[in-house]
XYZ file of C-alpha atoms in Angstrom:
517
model
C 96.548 -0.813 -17.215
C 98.277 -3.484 -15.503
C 97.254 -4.500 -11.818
C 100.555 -3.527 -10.312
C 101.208 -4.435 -6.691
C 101.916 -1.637 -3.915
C 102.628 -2.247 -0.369
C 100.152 -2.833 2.076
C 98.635 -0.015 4.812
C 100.657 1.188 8.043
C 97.446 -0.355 9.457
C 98.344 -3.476 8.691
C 101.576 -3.745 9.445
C 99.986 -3.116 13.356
C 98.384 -6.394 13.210
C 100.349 -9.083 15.532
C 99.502 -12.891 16.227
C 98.908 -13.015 20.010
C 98.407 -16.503 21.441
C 97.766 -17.626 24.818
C 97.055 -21.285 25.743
C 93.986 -22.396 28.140
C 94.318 -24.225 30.816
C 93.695 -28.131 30.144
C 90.862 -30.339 32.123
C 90.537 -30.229 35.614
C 89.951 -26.585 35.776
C 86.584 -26.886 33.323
C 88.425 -24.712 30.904
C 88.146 -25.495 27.030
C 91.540 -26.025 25.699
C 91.909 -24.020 22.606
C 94.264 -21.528 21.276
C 93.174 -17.763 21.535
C 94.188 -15.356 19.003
C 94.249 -11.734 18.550
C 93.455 -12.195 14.604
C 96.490 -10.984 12.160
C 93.966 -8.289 10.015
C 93.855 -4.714 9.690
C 92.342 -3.264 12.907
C 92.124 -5.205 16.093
C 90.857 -8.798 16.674
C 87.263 -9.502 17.982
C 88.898 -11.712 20.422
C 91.511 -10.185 22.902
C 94.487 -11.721 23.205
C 94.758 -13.834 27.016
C 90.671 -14.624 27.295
C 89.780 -17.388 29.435
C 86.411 -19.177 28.854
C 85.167 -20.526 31.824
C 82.349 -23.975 30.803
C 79.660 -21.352 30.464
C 80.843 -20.078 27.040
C 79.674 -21.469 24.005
C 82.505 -21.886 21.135
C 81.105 -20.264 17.946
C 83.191 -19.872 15.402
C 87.016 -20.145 13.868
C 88.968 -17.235 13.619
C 92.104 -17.470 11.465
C 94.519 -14.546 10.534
C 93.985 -12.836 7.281
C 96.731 -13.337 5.152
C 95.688 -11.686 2.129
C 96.000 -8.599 4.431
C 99.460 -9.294 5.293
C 101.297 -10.066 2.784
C 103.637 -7.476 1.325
C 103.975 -6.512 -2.521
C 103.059 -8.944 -4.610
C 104.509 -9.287 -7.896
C 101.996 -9.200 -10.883
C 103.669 -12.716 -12.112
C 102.718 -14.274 -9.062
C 99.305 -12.251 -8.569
C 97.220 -15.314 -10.166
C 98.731 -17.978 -7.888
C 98.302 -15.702 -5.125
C 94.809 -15.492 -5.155
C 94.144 -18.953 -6.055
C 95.819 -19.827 -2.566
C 94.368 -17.329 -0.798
C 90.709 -18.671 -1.962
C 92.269 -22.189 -1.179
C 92.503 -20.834 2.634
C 89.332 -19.748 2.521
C 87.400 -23.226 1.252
C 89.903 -24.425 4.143
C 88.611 -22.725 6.614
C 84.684 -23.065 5.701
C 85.758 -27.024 5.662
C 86.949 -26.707 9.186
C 84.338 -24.708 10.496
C 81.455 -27.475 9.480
C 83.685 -29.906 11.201
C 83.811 -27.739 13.899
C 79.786 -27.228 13.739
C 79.058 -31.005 12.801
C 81.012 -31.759 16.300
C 80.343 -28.887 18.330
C 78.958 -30.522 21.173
C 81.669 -33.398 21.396
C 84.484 -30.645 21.542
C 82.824 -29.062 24.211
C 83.180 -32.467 26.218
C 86.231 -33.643 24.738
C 88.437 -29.938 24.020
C 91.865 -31.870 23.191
C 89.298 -33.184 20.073
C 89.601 -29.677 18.947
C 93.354 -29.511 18.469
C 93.385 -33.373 16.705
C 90.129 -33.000 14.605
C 89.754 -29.594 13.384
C 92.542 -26.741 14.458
C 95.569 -29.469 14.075
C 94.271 -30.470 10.415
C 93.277 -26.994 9.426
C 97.016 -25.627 10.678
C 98.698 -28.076 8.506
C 97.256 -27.429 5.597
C 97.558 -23.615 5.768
C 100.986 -24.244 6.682
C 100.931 -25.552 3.239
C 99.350 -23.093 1.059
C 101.535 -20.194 3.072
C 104.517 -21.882 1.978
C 103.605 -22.046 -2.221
C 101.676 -18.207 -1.410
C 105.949 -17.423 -0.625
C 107.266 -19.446 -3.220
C 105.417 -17.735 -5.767
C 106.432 -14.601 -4.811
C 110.337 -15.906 -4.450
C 110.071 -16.865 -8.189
C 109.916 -12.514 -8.856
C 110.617 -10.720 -5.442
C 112.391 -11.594 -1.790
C 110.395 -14.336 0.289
C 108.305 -12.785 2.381
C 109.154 -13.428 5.675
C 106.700 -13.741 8.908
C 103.877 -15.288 7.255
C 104.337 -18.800 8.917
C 103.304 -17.392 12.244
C 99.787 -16.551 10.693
C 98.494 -20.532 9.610
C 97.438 -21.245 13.459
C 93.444 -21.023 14.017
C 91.628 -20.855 17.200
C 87.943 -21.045 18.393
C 86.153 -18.545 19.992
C 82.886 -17.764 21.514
C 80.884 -14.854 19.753
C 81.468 -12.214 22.330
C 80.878 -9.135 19.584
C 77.679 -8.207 21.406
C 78.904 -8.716 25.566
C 77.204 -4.898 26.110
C 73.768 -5.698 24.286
C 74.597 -2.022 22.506
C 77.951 -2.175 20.122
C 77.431 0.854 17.949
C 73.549 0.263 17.566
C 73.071 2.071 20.449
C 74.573 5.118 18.677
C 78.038 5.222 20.065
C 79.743 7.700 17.353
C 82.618 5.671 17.094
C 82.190 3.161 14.125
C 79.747 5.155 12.488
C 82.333 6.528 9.502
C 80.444 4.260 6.964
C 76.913 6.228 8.150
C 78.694 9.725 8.450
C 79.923 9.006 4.449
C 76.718 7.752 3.147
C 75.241 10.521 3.638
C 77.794 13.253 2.208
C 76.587 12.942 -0.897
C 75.591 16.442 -1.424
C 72.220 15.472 -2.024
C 71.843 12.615 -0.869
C 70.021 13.148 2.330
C 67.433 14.535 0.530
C 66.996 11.593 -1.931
C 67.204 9.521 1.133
C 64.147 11.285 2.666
C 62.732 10.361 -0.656
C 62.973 6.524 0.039
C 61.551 6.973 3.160
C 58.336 8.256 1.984
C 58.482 5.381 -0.722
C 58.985 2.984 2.204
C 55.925 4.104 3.721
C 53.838 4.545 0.046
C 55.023 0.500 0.011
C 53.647 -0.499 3.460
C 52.851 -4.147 3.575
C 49.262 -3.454 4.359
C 46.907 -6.770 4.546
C 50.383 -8.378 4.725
C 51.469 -6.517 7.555
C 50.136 -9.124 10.359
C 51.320 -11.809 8.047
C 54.873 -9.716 8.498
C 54.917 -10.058 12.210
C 54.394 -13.767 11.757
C 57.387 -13.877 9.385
C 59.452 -12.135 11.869
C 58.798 -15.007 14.529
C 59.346 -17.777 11.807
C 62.104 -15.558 11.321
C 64.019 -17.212 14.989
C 62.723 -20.469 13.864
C 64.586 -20.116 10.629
C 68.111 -18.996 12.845
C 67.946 -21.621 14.566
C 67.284 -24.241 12.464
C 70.176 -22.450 10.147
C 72.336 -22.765 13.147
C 75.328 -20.462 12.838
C 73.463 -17.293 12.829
C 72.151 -14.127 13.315
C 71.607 -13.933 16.868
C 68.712 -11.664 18.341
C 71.507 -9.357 19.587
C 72.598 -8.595 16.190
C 69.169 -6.467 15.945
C 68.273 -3.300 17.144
C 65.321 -0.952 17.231
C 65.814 1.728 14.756
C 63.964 4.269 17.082
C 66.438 3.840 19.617
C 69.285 4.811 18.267
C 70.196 8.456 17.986
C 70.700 10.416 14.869
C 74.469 10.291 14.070
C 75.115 11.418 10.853
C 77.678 14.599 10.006
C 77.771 15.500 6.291
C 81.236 17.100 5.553
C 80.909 20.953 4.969
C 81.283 21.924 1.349
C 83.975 24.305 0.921
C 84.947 26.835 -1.889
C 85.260 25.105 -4.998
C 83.731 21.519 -4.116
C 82.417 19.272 -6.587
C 78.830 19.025 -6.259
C 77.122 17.448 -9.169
C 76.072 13.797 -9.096
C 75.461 10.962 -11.481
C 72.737 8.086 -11.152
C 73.198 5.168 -13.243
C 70.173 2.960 -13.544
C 71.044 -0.409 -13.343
C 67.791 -2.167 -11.603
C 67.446 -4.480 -8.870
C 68.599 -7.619 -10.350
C 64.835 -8.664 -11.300
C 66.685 -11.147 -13.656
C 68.077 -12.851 -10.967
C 71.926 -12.969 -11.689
C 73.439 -14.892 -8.730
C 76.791 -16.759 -7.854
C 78.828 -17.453 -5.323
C 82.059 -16.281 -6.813
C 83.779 -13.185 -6.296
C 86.470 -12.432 -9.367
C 88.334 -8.978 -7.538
C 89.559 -11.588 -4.716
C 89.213 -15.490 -6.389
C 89.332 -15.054 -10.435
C 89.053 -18.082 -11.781
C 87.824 -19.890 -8.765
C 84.115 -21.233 -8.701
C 82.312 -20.528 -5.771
C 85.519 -17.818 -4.356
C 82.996 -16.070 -2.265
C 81.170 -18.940 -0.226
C 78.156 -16.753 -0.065
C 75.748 -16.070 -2.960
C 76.148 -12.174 -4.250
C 73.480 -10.234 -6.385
C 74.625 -8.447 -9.502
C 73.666 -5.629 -11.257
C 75.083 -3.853 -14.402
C 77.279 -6.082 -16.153
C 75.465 -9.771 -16.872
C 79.228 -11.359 -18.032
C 80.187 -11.630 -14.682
C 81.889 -14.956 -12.856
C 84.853 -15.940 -11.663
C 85.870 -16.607 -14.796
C 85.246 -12.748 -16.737
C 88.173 -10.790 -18.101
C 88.223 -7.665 -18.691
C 87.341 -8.487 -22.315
C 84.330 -10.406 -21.172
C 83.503 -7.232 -19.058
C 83.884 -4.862 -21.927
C 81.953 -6.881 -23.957
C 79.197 -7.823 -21.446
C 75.317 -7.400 -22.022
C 74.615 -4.955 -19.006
C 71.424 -4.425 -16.970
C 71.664 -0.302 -16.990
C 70.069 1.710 -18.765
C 72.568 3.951 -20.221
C 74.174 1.247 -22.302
C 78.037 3.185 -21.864
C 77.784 1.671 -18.117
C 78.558 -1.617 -18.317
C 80.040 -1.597 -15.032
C 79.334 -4.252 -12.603
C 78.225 -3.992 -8.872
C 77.136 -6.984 -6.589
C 76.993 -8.001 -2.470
C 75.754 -10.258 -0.711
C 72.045 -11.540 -1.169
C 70.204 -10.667 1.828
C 67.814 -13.854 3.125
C 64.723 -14.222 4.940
C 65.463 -16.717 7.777
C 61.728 -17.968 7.380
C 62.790 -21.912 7.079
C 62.171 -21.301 3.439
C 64.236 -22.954 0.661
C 65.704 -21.779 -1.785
C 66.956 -23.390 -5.181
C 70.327 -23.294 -4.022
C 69.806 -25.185 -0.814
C 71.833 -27.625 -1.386
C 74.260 -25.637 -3.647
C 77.628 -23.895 -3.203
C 77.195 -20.874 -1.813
C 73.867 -21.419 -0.391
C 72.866 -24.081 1.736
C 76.326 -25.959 1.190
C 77.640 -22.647 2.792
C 75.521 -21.888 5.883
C 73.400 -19.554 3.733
C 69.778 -20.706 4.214
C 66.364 -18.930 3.607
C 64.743 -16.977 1.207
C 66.468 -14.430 -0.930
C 65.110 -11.237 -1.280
C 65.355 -8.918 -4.579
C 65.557 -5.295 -3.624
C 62.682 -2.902 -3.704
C 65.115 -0.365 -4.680
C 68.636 0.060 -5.864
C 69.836 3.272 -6.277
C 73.610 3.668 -7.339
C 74.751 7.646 -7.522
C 78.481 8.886 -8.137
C 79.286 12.212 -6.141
C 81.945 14.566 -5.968
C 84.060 15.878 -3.218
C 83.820 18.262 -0.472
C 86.959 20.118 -1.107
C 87.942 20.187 -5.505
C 87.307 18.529 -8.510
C 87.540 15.139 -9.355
C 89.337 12.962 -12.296
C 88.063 10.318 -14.208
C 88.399 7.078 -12.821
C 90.017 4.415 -14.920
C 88.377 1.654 -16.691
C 88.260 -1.812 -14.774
C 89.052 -0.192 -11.609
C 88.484 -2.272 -8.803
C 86.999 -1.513 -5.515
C 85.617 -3.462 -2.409
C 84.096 -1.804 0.469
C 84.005 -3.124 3.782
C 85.534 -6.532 4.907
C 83.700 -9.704 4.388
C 85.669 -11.184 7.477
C 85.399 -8.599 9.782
C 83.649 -10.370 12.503
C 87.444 -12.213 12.668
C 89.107 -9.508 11.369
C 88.325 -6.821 13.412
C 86.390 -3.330 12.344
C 89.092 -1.389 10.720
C 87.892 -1.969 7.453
C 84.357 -2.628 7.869
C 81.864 -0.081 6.134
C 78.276 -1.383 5.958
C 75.653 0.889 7.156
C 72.395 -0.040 8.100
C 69.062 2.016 8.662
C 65.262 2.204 7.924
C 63.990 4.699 5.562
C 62.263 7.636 7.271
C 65.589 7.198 9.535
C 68.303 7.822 7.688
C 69.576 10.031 10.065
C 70.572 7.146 12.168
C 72.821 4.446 10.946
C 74.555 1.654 12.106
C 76.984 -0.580 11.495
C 77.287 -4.228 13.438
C 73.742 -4.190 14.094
C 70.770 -5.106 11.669
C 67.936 -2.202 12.178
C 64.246 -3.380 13.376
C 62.350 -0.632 11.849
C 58.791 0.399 12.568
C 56.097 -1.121 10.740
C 55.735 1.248 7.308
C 59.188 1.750 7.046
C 61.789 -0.775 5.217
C 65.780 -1.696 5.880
C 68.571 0.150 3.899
C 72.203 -1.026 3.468
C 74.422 1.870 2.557
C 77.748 1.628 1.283
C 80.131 4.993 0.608
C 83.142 3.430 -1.571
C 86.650 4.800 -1.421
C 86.515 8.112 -3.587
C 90.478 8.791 -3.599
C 92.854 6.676 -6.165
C 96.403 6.638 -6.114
C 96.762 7.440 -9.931
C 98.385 4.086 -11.478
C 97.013 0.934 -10.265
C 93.447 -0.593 -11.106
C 94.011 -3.035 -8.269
C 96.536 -4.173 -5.790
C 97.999 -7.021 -3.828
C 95.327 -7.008 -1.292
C 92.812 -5.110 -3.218
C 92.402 -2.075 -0.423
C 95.635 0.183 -1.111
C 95.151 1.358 -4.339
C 92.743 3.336 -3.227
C 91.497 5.195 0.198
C 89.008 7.200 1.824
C 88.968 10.810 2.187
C 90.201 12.375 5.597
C 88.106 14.102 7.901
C 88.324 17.514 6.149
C 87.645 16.034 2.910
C 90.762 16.040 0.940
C 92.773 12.624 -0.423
C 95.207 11.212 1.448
C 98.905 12.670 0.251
C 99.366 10.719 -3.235
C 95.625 10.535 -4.165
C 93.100 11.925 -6.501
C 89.794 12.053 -5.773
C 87.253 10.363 -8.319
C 83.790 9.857 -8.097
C 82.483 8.179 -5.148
C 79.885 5.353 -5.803
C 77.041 5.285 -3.133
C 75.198 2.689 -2.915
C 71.630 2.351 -1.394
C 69.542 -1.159 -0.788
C 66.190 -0.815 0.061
C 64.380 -4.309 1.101
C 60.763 -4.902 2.233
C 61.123 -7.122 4.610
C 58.682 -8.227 7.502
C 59.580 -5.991 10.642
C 61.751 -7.520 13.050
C 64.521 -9.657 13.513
C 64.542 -12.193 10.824
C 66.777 -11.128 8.224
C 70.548 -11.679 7.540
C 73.166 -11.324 4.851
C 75.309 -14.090 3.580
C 78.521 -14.725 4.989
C 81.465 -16.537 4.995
C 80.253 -19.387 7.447
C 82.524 -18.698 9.874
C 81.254 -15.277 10.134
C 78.357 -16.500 11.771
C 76.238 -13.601 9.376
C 77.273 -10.529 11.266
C 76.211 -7.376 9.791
C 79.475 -5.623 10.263
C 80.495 -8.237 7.325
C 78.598 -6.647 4.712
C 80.785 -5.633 1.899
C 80.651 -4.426 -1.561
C 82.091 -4.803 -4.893
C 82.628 -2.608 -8.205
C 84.605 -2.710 -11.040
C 84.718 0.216 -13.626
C 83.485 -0.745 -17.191
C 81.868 2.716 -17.919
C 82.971 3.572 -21.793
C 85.372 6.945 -21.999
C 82.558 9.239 -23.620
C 80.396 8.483 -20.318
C 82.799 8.776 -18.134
C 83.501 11.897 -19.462
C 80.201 12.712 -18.537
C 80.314 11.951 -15.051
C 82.720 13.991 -14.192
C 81.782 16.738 -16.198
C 78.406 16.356 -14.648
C 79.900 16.166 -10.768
C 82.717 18.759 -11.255
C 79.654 21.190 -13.362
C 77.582 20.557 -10.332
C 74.554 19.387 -12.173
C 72.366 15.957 -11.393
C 72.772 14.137 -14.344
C 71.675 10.603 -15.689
């Protein structure tokens, strides 16, 4: 089925540049540009700030354009995305300007305009411009899009209450709420957690609190992140997790695929739903599981005719996100690689104790297959810029499942290990495989369950991460380097290369309400 383009959210179309210029010298202001960024949700950095010479600069924060352009004609689709991962390697290029010179800005501010937000506005100003000439070649120009190439700086204000949602404010906890929904998933949950303990690091344990401290050594010699506010104790946050009610006629059966924990070590920094055909798309380095044919470079050929890592052999299906690092001071083999250290991605990666990957039905009806080489991402790499909206990481401990959270990394209890969760989209809109900005082809149930008006449910894929990590701060994922390794940027990535007869399967399986494998 061809990737053909629909129009992007109502959300989006809420997003709005807002600029407001600082005051210049005398006053001790830094002269920079503020931004509310153009994404889908609202900007981490509200429009008018004024940062007095107590705040630190952290980061760029440029407006998301692949979330605001509007349909995108399949002809043009390839150019597209080429540009759009042009912005990107833009952006990362600026920021270790920005980082290389941070403390000269912050004594010179008009060398931020000339050396790194002048440069970095002219050549988005570029790629915006052949981004709207491709599409003129098939559609109307899109209009508006020039307002969107201006950058700014901004300080890392995301944790100014020292609580965000990891102090188990309901709001923002969606991604934690769906997790768990998945009929019975709680229970396989409680599962890990008694795994987490039957791992505990034992002899290794006081070696663990060690790694924890080398853990700050190894932020701050990375430089750009995580902070120590980024963390939370597990045991202080209270349980916050609603499962849906099932009603008459749900679906209740589930699927596991076994796919392992990428002990093979399949790694690359590309990401071929958002950059095909661009090395290095991602600028972070992503584990895979399932399908071994995948780079930047697969088709959907190469996908179909991929060796795969599960063990049903009909799956070849491939999942991946972001490697999760030790920030011990350790180096890896791709230190001084793309993606890694090249990136802002330092430390130690860490292969998964477990890796569980279940499809589950829906609260409400039945589901329908899903078709082959769909593509979904889940939560927004660029949401520390971006804004929340589409974020949907969810992080825990196991034995605490209860309680999840999602822009804070979890300190668990010695015993117990850190879960990522992510609940994928389970509603497709019935004809496209993709879309322009890879969200709108498919959505998220509502709050009773049911697809939006237009949808279908499918199977949802739920994915849970289990690490053994020391305990303590000292752990982050990899990021776009501007994102300074939030955890609200964690994000994941499927595409559908199950064979029909197994597909078959899983939704007879879901729909019949039996477990199946």
């Amino acid at each position: 089925m061809g990737r053909t383009s629909r129009k992007r959210s109502t959300l989006a179309n809420r997003a709005i540049v807002a600029s407001a210029a600082l005051i210049l010298g005398g006053g001790g202001l830094i002269a920079v540009n503020v931004y509310a960024s153009a994404g889908e949700g609202a900007s981490g950095s509200p429009p008018g700030r004024t940062w007095n010479t107590g705040t630190q600069m952290s980061t760029i924060d440029c407006p998301d354009v692949g979330n605001e352009l509007p349909d995108v004609p399949d002809e043009a689709r390839w150019e597209v995305d080429r540009e759009l991962a042009a912005m990107d390697t833009q952006i990362t290029d600026a920021y270790q300007q920005f980082a290389d010179r941070k403390d000269e800005i912050s004594r010179d501010p008009n060398l931020a305009e000339n050396a790194v937000l002048g440069p970095l506005k002219a050549e988005r100003t570029a790629s915006i411009d052949r981004i709207a000439t491709a599409v003129e070649r098939n559609a109307d120009r899109p209009q508006g899009l020039d307002g969107l190439a201006p950058c700014s700086l901004r300080a890392d204000d995301s944790n100014h209450d020292g609580g965000g949602y990891g102090a188990g404010d309901s709001q923002g906890q969606d991604a934690g709420q769906d997790a768990g929904q998945g009929n019975d998933q709680g229970a396989d949950q409680g599962q890990g957690g008694d795994q987490g303990a039957d791992q505990g690091q034992g002899d290794d344990q006081g070696q663990g609190q060690d790694g924890g401290q080398d853990g700050d050594n190894g932020q701050e010699q990375q430089g750009n992140g995580p902070e120590a506010s980024d963390f939370v104790d597990i045991q202080s946050v209270q349980p916050n997790v609603d499962r849906p009610r099932q009603r008459r006629g749900a679906s209740r059966g589930t699927f596991t695929t076994d796919c392992g924990r990428n002990e093979n070590g399949k790694f690359n920094p590309d990401n071929v739903i958002v950059a095909p055909g661009v090395s290095n798309g991602a600028h972070h380095m992503h584990d895979y599981v399932g399908n071994q044919a995948n780079d930047a470079f697969a088709s959907d050929d190469d996908l179909a005719n991929g060796d795969t890592s599960c063990r049903n052999q009909g799956d070849r299906s491939t999942y991946y996100w972001p490697v999760l690092r030790l920030q011990n001071g350790t180096a890896e083999n791709d230190a001084d690689a793309d993606g890694g250290g090249k990136d802002q991605n330092i430390g130690e990666i860490q292969t998964p104790s477990q890796v569980t990957l279940k499809f589950v039905g829906n609260p409400t009806g039945k589901v329908t297959a899903m078709p082959r080489f769909l593509r979904i991402i889940t939560g927004d790499a660029k949401a520390f810029t971006n804004g929340d909206a589409n974020a949907n990481a969810s992080w825990s401990c196991t034995g605490f499942e209860n309680r999840q959270l999602k822009d804070k990394y979890p300190i668990c209890p010695d015993g117990s290990q850190v879960v990522r969760s992510f609940a994928f989209q389970s509603c497709w809109d019935g004809q496209n495989t993709d879309s322009a900005n890879h969200r709108t082809h498919v959505a998220f149930a509502q709050d009773n369950g049911r697809c939006p008006n237009g949808f279908r449910a499918i199977p949802q894929l739920v994915q849970r991460i289990v690490y053994d990590v020391p305990p303590g701060p000292g752990f982050a994922v990899d990021s776009f380097p501007e994102q300074l390794h939030k955890p609200v940027t964690d994000h994941g990535d499927f595409i559908n290369v199950f064979d029909d007869n197994l597909m078959k399967k899983v939704v007879s399986c879901i729909n019949g309400g039996r477990k199946c494998r």
